[in-house]
Amino acid sequence: MEMDLAGWLVTGLAILITGISKSGLGGALGGLAVPFMSMWMSPRDAVAVMLPVLITMDMVGIRAWRGKADWQDLRTLIPGALVGIALGTLAFGVMSDRLVKGAIGLIAVGFAVQRLLGKGRPPASEARPPRAVGWLWGAGSGFTSTLAHAGAPPVMIYLLSRRQPRETFVATSVFFFAVINLAKLPFYIGLDLFTRETLVMSALFIPLVPIGVWSGMRILKHIPERPFYLFATAALGLSGVKLLWDGLMG
């Protein structure tokens, strides 16, 4: 597994964007790293390299956002996500990730377009969605996250419908992904995804983690509530377009 200078630079930039996104936009652009890395290595190696990096981001994020997450939402989302991780593990290497990415991308784009056009905008006091809805989006997130670390769109659709304060939105997503990324670890070990080369590459990229997380938090402090949600929705749409493109053209 070898990368040229362009590969190292693009991967480093993708990891920085992932860190900024996870701590500033709830992870909306976090699914970009694996597709970019897959231009220079197999998708199997790309997800193996990214998981230790993502877990490190989660640990830094938990320290920064402790006390601000919505634990009732997490208790709804996480059980479904664990089921999704188990199903994703069974599908790894069997089910076409193009189909999964295309379907999730289409849903994400449709949701983002609806929000940006102002249709069905929820009132400020919107009730919490039914538990089954949270389970469904949590399972979708766990499934796509296991296959390609692209679990942000499903959980963002759920959280955007909640219209929480932006700090609660980001903190809830940080704690959610901390749990599911740690839960994926034994499954990845069981699938024998990690090698000496992937672990060394992960270690080389980890120093970028605090830079990305700190940058995302600084950006979040300067974004008012309404522009934050508009930008987060647009970012969800962009990630959906990327997933849809990967599904159609990958």
GROMACS .gro file of C-alpha atoms in nm:
model
  250
    1MET     CA    1   0.000   0.000   0.000
    2GLU     CA    2   0.183   0.307  -0.128
    3MET     CA    3   0.069   0.667  -0.183
    4ASP     CA    4   0.240   0.946  -0.370
    5LEU     CA    5   0.271   1.300  -0.234
    6ALA     CA    6  -0.066   1.401  -0.379
    7GLY     CA    7  -0.231   1.109  -0.201
    8TRP     CA    8  -0.082   1.207   0.135
    9LEU     CA    9  -0.183   1.572   0.090
   10VAL     CA   10  -0.539   1.496  -0.022
   11THR     CA   11  -0.587   1.242   0.258
   12GLY     CA   12  -0.451   1.487   0.515
   13LEU     CA   13  -0.686   1.757   0.390
   14ALA     CA   14  -0.982   1.515   0.399
   15ILE     CA   15  -0.899   1.426   0.761
   16LEU     CA   16  -0.880   1.794   0.856
   17ILE     CA   17  -1.219   1.854   0.692
   18THR     CA   18  -1.357   1.551   0.879
   19GLY     CA   19  -1.236   1.693   1.212
   20ILE     CA   20  -1.378   2.037   1.135
   21SER     CA   21  -1.707   1.881   1.027
   22LYS     CA   22  -1.741   1.652   1.330
   23SER     CA   23  -1.686   1.935   1.579
   24GLY     CA   24  -1.855   2.214   1.385
   25LEU     CA   25  -2.130   2.064   1.167
   26GLY     CA   26  -2.224   1.737   1.332
   27GLY     CA   27  -2.016   1.532   1.088
   28ALA     CA   28  -2.196   1.638   0.769
   29LEU     CA   29  -1.879   1.617   0.557
   30GLY     CA   30  -1.720   1.332   0.749
   31GLY     CA   31  -1.784   1.078   0.474
   32LEU     CA   32  -1.542   1.244   0.231
   33ALA     CA   33  -1.222   1.086   0.361
   34VAL     CA   34  -1.279   0.723   0.258
   35PRO     CA   35  -1.381   0.801  -0.105
   36PHE     CA   36  -1.077   1.027  -0.147
   37MET     CA   37  -0.842   0.775   0.013
   38SER     CA   38  -0.986   0.500  -0.209
   39MET     CA   39  -0.827   0.673  -0.507
   40TRP     CA   40  -0.488   0.554  -0.376
   41MET     CA   41  -0.574   0.239  -0.178
   42SER     CA   42  -0.847  -0.022  -0.154
   43PRO     CA   43  -1.170   0.081   0.025
   44ARG     CA   44  -1.096  -0.199   0.273
   45ASP     CA   45  -0.762  -0.037   0.367
   46ALA     CA   46  -0.917   0.311   0.367
   47VAL     CA   47  -1.180   0.224   0.629
   48ALA     CA   48  -0.911   0.049   0.837
   49VAL     CA   49  -0.687   0.357   0.831
   50MET     CA   50  -0.973   0.593   0.918
   51LEU     CA   51  -1.124   0.410   1.216
   52PRO     CA   52  -0.840   0.482   1.467
   53VAL     CA   53  -0.834   0.842   1.340
   54LEU     CA   54  -1.211   0.877   1.390
   55ILE     CA   55  -1.195   0.723   1.738
   56THR     CA   56  -0.925   0.975   1.831
   57MET     CA   57  -1.146   1.258   1.700
   58ASP     CA   58  -1.433   1.123   1.908
   59MET     CA   59  -1.225   1.119   2.226
   60VAL     CA   60  -1.112   1.477   2.170
   61GLY     CA   61  -1.469   1.578   2.088
   62ILE     CA   62  -1.614   1.414   2.401
   63ARG     CA   63  -1.376   1.614   2.617
   64ALA     CA   64  -1.474   1.935   2.442
   65TRP     CA   65  -1.853   1.877   2.436
   66ARG     CA   66  -1.919   1.690   2.761
   67GLY     CA   67  -2.240   1.790   2.936
   68LYS     CA   68  -2.410   1.927   2.621
   69ALA     CA   69  -2.546   1.618   2.444
   70ASP     CA   70  -2.913   1.516   2.443
   71TRP     CA   71  -2.902   1.177   2.615
   72GLN     CA   72  -3.265   1.095   2.543
   73ASP     CA   73  -3.192   1.117   2.171
   74LEU     CA   74  -2.879   0.907   2.220
   75ARG     CA   75  -3.076   0.637   2.403
   76THR     CA   76  -3.306   0.625   2.102
   77LEU     CA   77  -3.040   0.630   1.828
   78ILE     CA   78  -2.767   0.405   1.970
   79PRO     CA   79  -2.958   0.071   1.999
   80GLY     CA   80  -3.059   0.097   1.632
   81ALA     CA   81  -2.702   0.190   1.538
   82LEU     CA   82  -2.566  -0.123   1.708
   83VAL     CA   83  -2.806  -0.336   1.505
   84GLY     CA   84  -2.696  -0.149   1.191
   85ILE     CA   85  -2.328  -0.218   1.272
   86ALA     CA   86  -2.396  -0.592   1.305
   87LEU     CA   87  -2.585  -0.594   0.973
   88GLY     CA   88  -2.310  -0.388   0.808
   89THR     CA   89  -2.050  -0.637   0.928
   90LEU     CA   90  -2.246  -0.924   0.773
   91ALA     CA   91  -2.277  -0.727   0.448
   92PHE     CA   92  -1.911  -0.622   0.439
   93GLY     CA   93  -1.756  -0.750   0.118
   94VAL     CA   94  -2.087  -0.907   0.011
   95MET     CA   95  -2.334  -0.626  -0.046
   96SER     CA   96  -2.244  -0.360  -0.300
   97ASP     CA   97  -2.150  -0.039  -0.118
   98ARG     CA   98  -2.251   0.145  -0.439
   99LEU     CA   99  -2.614   0.052  -0.373
  100VAL     CA  100  -2.593   0.158  -0.008
  101LYS     CA  101  -2.424   0.489  -0.088
  102GLY     CA  102  -2.666   0.566  -0.370
  103ALA     CA  103  -2.973   0.503  -0.155
  104ILE     CA  104  -2.847   0.706   0.141
  105GLY     CA  105  -2.728   0.983  -0.091
  106LEU     CA  106  -3.069   1.009  -0.256
  107ILE     CA  107  -3.245   1.034   0.081
  108ALA     CA  108  -2.998   1.294   0.209
  109VAL     CA  109  -3.033   1.511  -0.104
  110GLY     CA  110  -3.411   1.492  -0.092
  111PHE     CA  111  -3.422   1.589   0.276
  112ALA     CA  112  -3.176   1.877   0.227
  113VAL     CA  113  -3.367   2.016  -0.072
  114GLN     CA  114  -3.693   2.002   0.124
  115ARG     CA  115  -3.537   2.191   0.417
  116LEU     CA  116  -3.364   2.451   0.202
  117LEU     CA  117  -3.687   2.522   0.015
  118GLY     CA  118  -3.859   2.572   0.349
  119LYS     CA  119  -4.116   2.296   0.305
  120GLY     CA  120  -4.224   2.126   0.622
  121ARG     CA  121  -4.000   2.346   0.839
  122PRO     CA  122  -4.051   2.232   1.198
  123PRO     CA  123  -4.165   2.479   1.463
  124ALA     CA  124  -3.928   2.565   1.747
  125SER     CA  125  -4.125   2.347   1.991
  126GLU     CA  126  -4.143   2.039   1.767
  127ALA     CA  127  -4.210   1.719   1.960
  128ARG     CA  128  -3.949   1.444   1.974
  129PRO     CA  129  -3.993   1.198   1.682
  130PRO     CA  130  -4.132   0.851   1.763
  131ARG     CA  131  -3.873   0.605   1.898
  132ALA     CA  132  -3.912   0.385   1.590
  133VAL     CA  133  -3.798   0.677   1.371
  134GLY     CA  134  -3.484   0.719   1.582
  135TRP     CA  135  -3.414   0.345   1.565
  136LEU     CA  136  -3.450   0.353   1.186
  137TRP     CA  137  -3.209   0.643   1.133
  138GLY     CA  138  -2.971   0.505   1.394
  139ALA     CA  139  -2.965   0.166   1.219
  140GLY     CA  140  -2.906   0.334   0.883
  141SER     CA  141  -2.619   0.531   1.030
  142GLY     CA  142  -2.458   0.224   1.189
  143PHE     CA  143  -2.493   0.027   0.866
  144THR     CA  144  -2.341   0.287   0.632
  145SER     CA  145  -2.078   0.382   0.887
  146THR     CA  146  -1.958   0.022   0.906
  147LEU     CA  147  -1.928  -0.011   0.529
  148ALA     CA  148  -1.768   0.325   0.446
  149HIS     CA  149  -1.759   0.557   0.752
  150ALA     CA  150  -2.051   0.739   0.586
  151GLY     CA  151  -2.295   0.729   0.874
  152ALA     CA  152  -2.350   1.104   0.911
  153PRO     CA  153  -2.642   1.162   0.667
  154PRO     CA  154  -2.896   0.929   0.840
  155VAL     CA  155  -2.830   1.060   1.191
  156MET     CA  156  -2.815   1.421   1.067
  157ILE     CA  157  -3.160   1.383   0.912
  158TYR     CA  158  -3.291   1.284   1.256
  159LEU     CA  159  -3.106   1.558   1.444
  160LEU     CA  160  -3.193   1.832   1.196
  161SER     CA  161  -3.561   1.750   1.244
  162ARG     CA  162  -3.514   1.819   1.618
  163ARG     CA  163  -3.414   2.187   1.576
  164GLN     CA  164  -3.192   2.176   1.885
  165PRO     CA  165  -2.947   2.450   1.987
  166ARG     CA  166  -2.642   2.411   1.763
  167GLU     CA  167  -2.418   2.309   2.055
  168THR     CA  168  -2.662   2.031   2.150
  169PHE     CA  169  -2.683   1.920   1.788
  170VAL     CA  170  -2.305   1.889   1.752
  171ALA     CA  171  -2.249   1.739   2.099
  172THR     CA  172  -2.515   1.471   2.043
  173SER     CA  173  -2.359   1.372   1.712
  174VAL     CA  174  -2.011   1.362   1.869
  175PHE     CA  175  -2.122   1.127   2.149
  176PHE     CA  176  -2.324   0.915   1.904
  177PHE     CA  177  -2.028   0.855   1.675
  178ALA     CA  178  -1.796   0.796   1.969
  179VAL     CA  179  -2.013   0.501   2.070
  180ILE     CA  180  -2.060   0.352   1.723
  181ASN     CA  181  -1.696   0.394   1.618
  182LEU     CA  182  -1.583   0.211   1.933
  183ALA     CA  183  -1.851  -0.053   1.867
  184LYS     CA  184  -1.713  -0.108   1.516
  185LEU     CA  185  -1.363  -0.181   1.647
  186PRO     CA  186  -1.413  -0.549   1.746
  187PHE     CA  187  -1.603  -0.615   1.423
  188TYR     CA  188  -1.317  -0.469   1.217
  189ILE     CA  189  -1.070  -0.682   1.412
  190GLY     CA  190  -1.289  -0.986   1.344
  191LEU     CA  191  -1.289  -0.901   0.973
  192ASP     CA  192  -0.906  -0.880   0.988
  193LEU     CA  193  -0.905  -0.531   0.835
  194PHE     CA  194  -0.610  -0.391   1.030
  195THR     CA  195  -0.254  -0.446   0.914
  196ARG     CA  196   0.078  -0.303   1.026
  197GLU     CA  197   0.069  -0.063   0.730
  198THR     CA  198  -0.281   0.068   0.802
  199LEU     CA  199  -0.200   0.120   1.171
  200VAL     CA  200   0.122   0.307   1.090
  201MET     CA  201  -0.066   0.529   0.844
  202SER     CA  202  -0.334   0.598   1.105
  203ALA     CA  203  -0.067   0.700   1.355
  204LEU     CA  204   0.089   0.941   1.104
  205PHE     CA  205  -0.245   1.117   1.044
  206ILE     CA  206  -0.359   1.135   1.409
  207PRO     CA  207  -0.159   1.458   1.483
  208LEU     CA  208  -0.400   1.635   1.245
  209VAL     CA  209  -0.696   1.545   1.469
  210PRO     CA  210  -0.673   1.820   1.735
  211ILE     CA  211  -0.615   2.082   1.463
  212GLY     CA  212  -0.935   1.984   1.283
  213VAL     CA  213  -1.146   1.955   1.599
  214TRP     CA  214  -1.022   2.288   1.738
  215SER     CA  215  -1.085   2.461   1.405
  216GLY     CA  216  -1.440   2.324   1.391
  217MET     CA  217  -1.518   2.449   1.741
  218ARG     CA  218  -1.381   2.793   1.661
  219ILE     CA  219  -1.591   2.813   1.347
  220LEU     CA  220  -1.906   2.702   1.535
  221LYS     CA  221  -1.869   2.986   1.788
  222HIS     CA  222  -1.895   3.242   1.508
  223ILE     CA  223  -2.201   3.097   1.330
  224PRO     CA  224  -2.544   3.221   1.451
  225GLU     CA  225  -2.822   2.964   1.496
  226ARG     CA  226  -3.016   3.011   1.171
  227PRO     CA  227  -2.711   3.028   0.938
  228PHE     CA  228  -2.571   2.724   1.120
  229TYR     CA  229  -2.875   2.514   1.033
  230LEU     CA  230  -2.883   2.641   0.676
  231PHE     CA  231  -2.513   2.557   0.637
  232ALA     CA  232  -2.550   2.217   0.806
  233THR     CA  233  -2.843   2.133   0.578
  234ALA     CA  234  -2.645   2.242   0.271
  235ALA     CA  235  -2.350   2.030   0.388
  236LEU     CA  236  -2.583   1.733   0.430
  237GLY     CA  237  -2.701   1.787   0.073
  238LEU     CA  238  -2.341   1.802  -0.055
  239SER     CA  239  -2.249   1.481   0.125
  240GLY     CA  240  -2.562   1.323  -0.022
  241VAL     CA  241  -2.459   1.432  -0.372
  242LYS     CA  242  -2.113   1.279  -0.317
  243LEU     CA  243  -2.265   0.951  -0.194
  244LEU     CA  244  -2.508   0.947  -0.485
  245TRP     CA  245  -2.224   1.010  -0.730
  246ASP     CA  246  -2.019   0.729  -0.575
  247GLY     CA  247  -2.320   0.499  -0.598
  248LEU     CA  248  -2.386   0.578  -0.965
  249MET     CA  249  -2.029   0.612  -1.094
  250GLY     CA  250  -1.816   0.417  -0.844
   0.00000   0.00000   0.00000
